[in-house]
Amino acid sequence: SQKIEQNSEALNIQEGKTATLTCNYTNYSPAYLQWYRQDPGRGPVFLLLIRENEKEKRKERLKVTFDTTLKQSLFHITASQPADSATYLCALDKSDTGRRALTFGSGTRLQVQP
Amino acid sequence: ETGVTQSPTHLIKTRGQQVTLRCSSQSGHNTVSWYQQALGQGPQFIFQYYREEENGRGNFPPRFSGLQFPNYSSELNVNALELDDSALYLCASSPPSGRDNEQFFGPGTRLTVL
């Protein structure tokens, strides 16, 4: 069956360091992989999308890589700040049926210590 | 601010009751998806509506049903509520096809079933 796993339920790092979050998937061939941020009691907010034919995508302090051979995506936040503390979700989308249904991982809770 | 609104914000029901949750999509978005998010888990796809018709469904029983209206707003109905239906229900809207599958989530409705 299809499975999406995100590393460790929680990740604690010091302010200024780079946070690296992992998303692994099995039995899936996604056309896209997306990363969302979710704060407590709020809906997820879209951060970045990377296509299957892209290796890397950047946006300000964020960087996402996508390795379809390893079936893995890495999400990096450089120069992390306490305001980056949140839960980060990866989501896969096949998009071959025209139906935009996302399959989410369970998320990684990031805590950036000042 | 995503522009997607949901009502109510919180709701308490008892087992066996029925509930209706509402969502107004972002302006210009014609696709609405509903997700269920249990505590500590990622959102799970319930179903999607496109131009007032169901356009795909996740692994949820028929007692979960929905509607989309001509103005693209949507309702999620759940009959015969069970304790396990307690969760955050998220609505997400997407722009017309041809664009990336970025989804814009509302703040959610927290449903508690006693």
Short mmCIF file of C-alpha atoms in Angstrom, two decimals:
data_model
loop_
_atom_site.label_atom_id
_atom_site.label_comp_id
_atom_site.label_asym_id
_atom_site.label_seq_id
_atom_site.Cartn_x
_atom_site.Cartn_y
_atom_site.Cartn_z
CA SER A 1 0.00 0.00 0.00
CA GLN A 2 1.06 3.61 -0.49
CA LYS A 3 2.93 5.07 2.42
CA ILE A 4 4.43 8.47 3.25
CA GLU A 5 6.78 8.84 6.19
CA GLN A 6 8.23 11.99 7.67
CA ASN A 7 11.23 11.80 9.94
CA SER A 8 10.76 12.00 13.69
CA GLU A 9 7.67 13.51 15.15
CA ALA A 10 9.68 16.44 16.53
CA LEU A 11 12.91 18.20 15.62
CA ASN A 12 14.62 20.69 17.96
CA ILE A 13 17.38 22.97 16.68
CA GLN A 14 19.13 26.15 17.71
CA GLU A 15 18.35 29.48 16.08
CA GLY A 16 20.61 30.17 13.10
CA LYS A 17 21.15 26.50 12.25
CA THR A 18 19.76 24.68 9.21
CA ALA A 19 16.76 22.46 9.79
CA THR A 20 16.47 19.43 7.52
CA LEU A 21 13.20 17.52 7.33
CA THR A 22 12.76 14.25 5.44
CA CYS A 23 9.83 12.82 3.51
CA ASN A 24 10.01 9.24 2.23
CA TYR A 25 7.35 7.47 0.22
CA THR A 26 6.71 3.96 -1.08
CA ASN A 27 4.46 2.43 -3.74
CA TYR A 28 3.79 5.82 -5.22
CA SER A 29 4.82 7.70 -8.38
CA PRO A 30 3.88 11.31 -7.68
CA ALA A 31 3.87 13.97 -10.32
CA TYR A 32 4.38 16.64 -7.67
CA LEU A 33 5.57 16.85 -4.12
CA GLN A 34 4.53 19.75 -1.96
CA TRP A 35 5.49 21.10 1.44
CA TYR A 36 3.09 22.88 3.75
CA ARG A 37 3.45 24.63 7.09
CA GLN A 38 0.79 24.23 9.75
CA ASP A 39 0.53 26.22 12.96
CA PRO A 40 -1.54 24.91 15.89
CA GLY A 41 -5.29 25.24 15.28
CA ARG A 42 -4.78 26.56 11.74
CA GLY A 43 -5.03 25.13 8.25
CA PRO A 44 -1.89 24.17 6.32
CA VAL A 45 -0.19 26.92 4.30
CA PHE A 46 1.50 26.08 1.01
CA LEU A 47 5.27 26.65 0.90
CA LEU A 48 6.84 24.97 -2.10
CA LEU A 49 6.01 22.58 -4.94
CA ILE A 50 8.56 20.50 -6.83
CA ARG A 51 7.85 18.45 -9.93
CA GLU A 52 9.12 14.94 -10.63
CA ASN A 53 11.55 16.22 -13.27
CA GLU A 54 13.04 18.85 -10.93
CA LYS A 55 15.90 18.08 -8.57
CA GLU A 56 15.81 21.21 -6.43
CA LYS A 57 13.64 24.25 -5.76
CA ARG A 58 14.43 27.30 -3.66
CA LYS A 59 12.41 30.09 -2.12
CA GLU A 60 14.12 32.58 0.17
CA ARG A 61 15.49 30.53 3.11
CA LEU A 62 13.72 27.36 1.97
CA LYS A 63 15.13 24.62 -0.24
CA VAL A 64 13.46 21.41 -1.36
CA THR A 65 15.08 18.46 -3.13
CA PHE A 66 13.25 15.59 -4.81
CA ASP A 67 14.92 12.27 -5.59
CA THR A 68 12.48 9.97 -7.39
CA THR A 69 15.04 7.13 -7.38
CA LEU A 70 15.39 7.21 -3.60
CA LYS A 71 11.69 8.16 -3.29
CA GLN A 72 12.67 10.95 -0.94
CA SER A 73 12.33 14.69 -0.52
CA LEU A 74 14.43 16.84 1.79
CA PHE A 75 13.17 20.19 3.07
CA HIS A 76 15.74 22.64 4.39
CA ILE A 77 15.27 25.87 6.32
CA THR A 78 18.51 27.83 6.51
CA ALA A 79 19.28 30.43 9.19
CA SER A 80 16.31 29.15 11.18
CA GLN A 81 14.37 31.49 13.44
CA PRO A 82 12.01 30.84 16.36
CA ALA A 83 9.18 32.02 14.06
CA ASP A 84 9.88 28.96 11.91
CA SER A 85 8.59 26.75 14.72
CA ALA A 86 5.59 24.86 13.33
CA THR A 87 4.58 21.48 11.92
CA TYR A 88 5.74 20.84 8.37
CA LEU A 89 3.79 18.48 6.15
CA CYS A 90 4.83 16.88 2.90
CA ALA A 91 2.14 15.94 0.40
CA LEU A 92 2.16 13.89 -2.77
CA ASP A 93 -0.03 14.37 -5.79
CA LYS A 94 -0.34 12.01 -8.73
CA SER A 95 -2.39 14.46 -10.79
CA ASP A 96 -2.74 11.91 -13.59
CA THR A 97 -6.47 11.69 -13.14
CA GLY A 98 -7.09 15.42 -13.11
CA ARG A 99 -8.13 15.06 -9.53
CA ARG A 100 -6.04 17.22 -7.25
CA ALA A 101 -6.15 15.09 -4.15
CA LEU A 102 -3.14 15.31 -1.92
CA THR A 103 -1.84 12.49 0.24
CA PHE A 104 -0.15 13.93 3.32
CA GLY A 105 2.47 12.62 5.68
CA SER A 106 1.85 12.94 9.40
CA GLY A 107 4.16 15.93 9.69
CA THR A 108 7.31 16.89 11.57
CA ARG A 109 7.04 19.39 14.42
CA LEU A 110 9.98 21.79 14.29
CA GLN A 111 10.99 23.75 17.36
CA VAL A 112 13.66 26.44 16.91
CA GLN A 113 15.22 27.47 20.21
CA PRO A 114 16.41 31.08 20.61
CA GLU B 1 -4.73 35.45 4.32
CA THR B 2 -5.90 32.63 2.03
CA GLY B 3 -9.46 33.80 1.53
CA VAL B 4 -10.96 30.39 2.29
CA THR B 5 -13.44 30.59 5.14
CA GLN B 6 -15.13 27.82 7.10
CA SER B 7 -17.99 27.74 9.55
CA PRO B 8 -18.50 27.02 12.32
CA THR B 9 -15.06 27.14 13.94
CA HIS B 10 -15.99 24.65 16.65
CA LEU B 11 -18.84 22.19 17.02
CA ILE B 12 -19.85 19.63 19.63
CA LYS B 13 -22.22 16.83 18.69
CA THR B 14 -23.28 13.52 20.20
CA ARG B 15 -22.93 10.10 18.66
CA GLY B 16 -25.61 9.34 16.05
CA GLN B 17 -26.31 12.98 15.21
CA GLN B 18 -25.80 14.63 11.84
CA VAL B 19 -23.59 17.64 11.09
CA THR B 20 -23.13 20.10 8.23
CA LEU B 21 -19.91 22.04 7.78
CA ARG B 22 -19.57 24.94 5.36
CA CYS B 23 -16.79 26.35 3.23
CA SER B 24 -16.42 29.41 1.02
CA SER B 25 -13.65 29.00 -1.51
CA GLN B 26 -11.15 31.63 -2.53
CA SER B 27 -12.31 33.95 -5.30
CA GLY B 28 -11.76 32.43 -8.74
CA HIS B 29 -11.27 28.89 -7.42
CA ASN B 30 -13.66 26.30 -8.85
CA THR B 31 -12.38 23.19 -7.08
CA VAL B 32 -12.99 22.42 -3.41
CA SER B 33 -11.51 19.52 -1.47
CA TRP B 34 -12.35 18.35 2.03
CA TYR B 35 -9.86 16.74 4.41
CA GLN B 36 -10.14 15.19 7.86
CA GLN B 37 -7.23 15.72 10.24
CA ALA B 38 -7.07 13.70 13.44
CA LEU B 39 -4.87 14.95 16.27
CA GLY B 40 -1.18 14.43 15.50
CA GLN B 41 -1.86 13.21 11.96
CA GLY B 42 -1.72 14.71 8.51
CA PRO B 43 -4.92 15.65 6.65
CA GLN B 44 -6.72 12.76 4.94
CA PHE B 45 -8.55 13.35 1.68
CA ILE B 46 -12.33 12.89 1.94
CA PHE B 47 -13.55 14.06 -1.46
CA GLN B 48 -13.33 16.82 -4.01
CA TYR B 49 -15.91 18.85 -5.90
CA TYR B 50 -15.41 20.45 -9.29
CA ARG B 51 -18.17 22.43 -10.98
CA GLU B 52 -20.76 21.09 -8.53
CA GLU B 53 -19.92 17.41 -9.08
CA GLU B 54 -17.92 14.99 -6.96
CA ASN B 55 -14.55 14.55 -8.66
CA GLY B 56 -12.89 11.88 -6.60
CA ARG B 57 -13.27 10.35 -3.17
CA GLY B 58 -10.95 9.01 -0.53
CA ASN B 59 -11.48 6.03 1.75
CA PHE B 60 -14.49 7.39 3.63
CA PRO B 61 -17.91 5.74 4.03
CA PRO B 62 -21.06 7.02 2.27
CA ARG B 63 -22.27 8.75 5.43
CA PHE B 64 -19.75 11.44 4.46
CA SER B 65 -21.36 13.41 1.65
CA GLY B 66 -21.02 16.83 0.14
CA LEU B 67 -22.32 19.51 -2.13
CA GLN B 68 -20.86 22.30 -4.17
CA PHE B 69 -22.96 25.31 -5.13
CA PRO B 70 -22.86 27.49 -8.28
CA ASN B 71 -20.76 30.06 -6.43
CA TYR B 72 -18.27 27.22 -5.68
CA SER B 73 -18.94 27.24 -1.95
CA SER B 74 -19.32 23.78 -0.47
CA GLU B 75 -20.82 21.74 2.34
CA LEU B 76 -19.65 18.58 4.05
CA ASN B 77 -22.37 16.47 5.67
CA VAL B 78 -21.70 13.64 8.05
CA ASN B 79 -24.55 11.37 9.16
CA ALA B 80 -24.70 8.97 12.09
CA LEU B 81 -21.71 10.54 13.81
CA GLU B 82 -19.22 8.24 15.51
CA LEU B 83 -16.68 9.07 18.22
CA ASP B 84 -13.85 8.60 15.71
CA ASP B 85 -15.27 11.40 13.58
CA SER B 86 -13.86 13.87 16.11
CA ALA B 87 -11.24 15.78 14.14
CA LEU B 88 -10.33 19.03 12.43
CA TYR B 89 -12.16 19.25 9.09
CA LEU B 90 -10.33 21.27 6.50
CA CYS B 91 -11.60 22.71 3.28
CA ALA B 92 -9.15 23.62 0.51
CA SER B 93 -9.78 25.38 -2.77
CA SER B 94 -7.74 25.27 -5.96
CA PRO B 95 -7.61 27.48 -9.03
CA PRO B 96 -8.81 26.23 -12.44
CA SER B 97 -6.89 23.37 -14.13
CA GLY B 98 -3.68 24.13 -15.93
CA ARG B 99 -2.12 25.67 -12.88
CA ASP B 100 0.01 24.02 -10.20
CA ASN B 101 -1.93 22.06 -7.64
CA GLU B 102 -1.31 24.47 -4.82
CA GLN B 103 -4.19 24.21 -2.42
CA PHE B 104 -5.43 27.02 -0.23
CA PHE B 105 -6.73 25.79 3.09
CA GLY B 106 -9.26 27.35 5.39
CA PRO B 107 -8.79 27.48 9.17
CA GLY B 108 -10.85 24.35 9.69
CA THR B 109 -13.81 23.30 11.80
CA ARG B 110 -13.00 21.45 15.01
CA LEU B 111 -15.68 18.76 15.49
CA THR B 112 -16.00 16.94 18.80
CA VAL B 113 -18.30 13.94 19.00
CA LEU B 114 -19.30 12.88 22.52
#
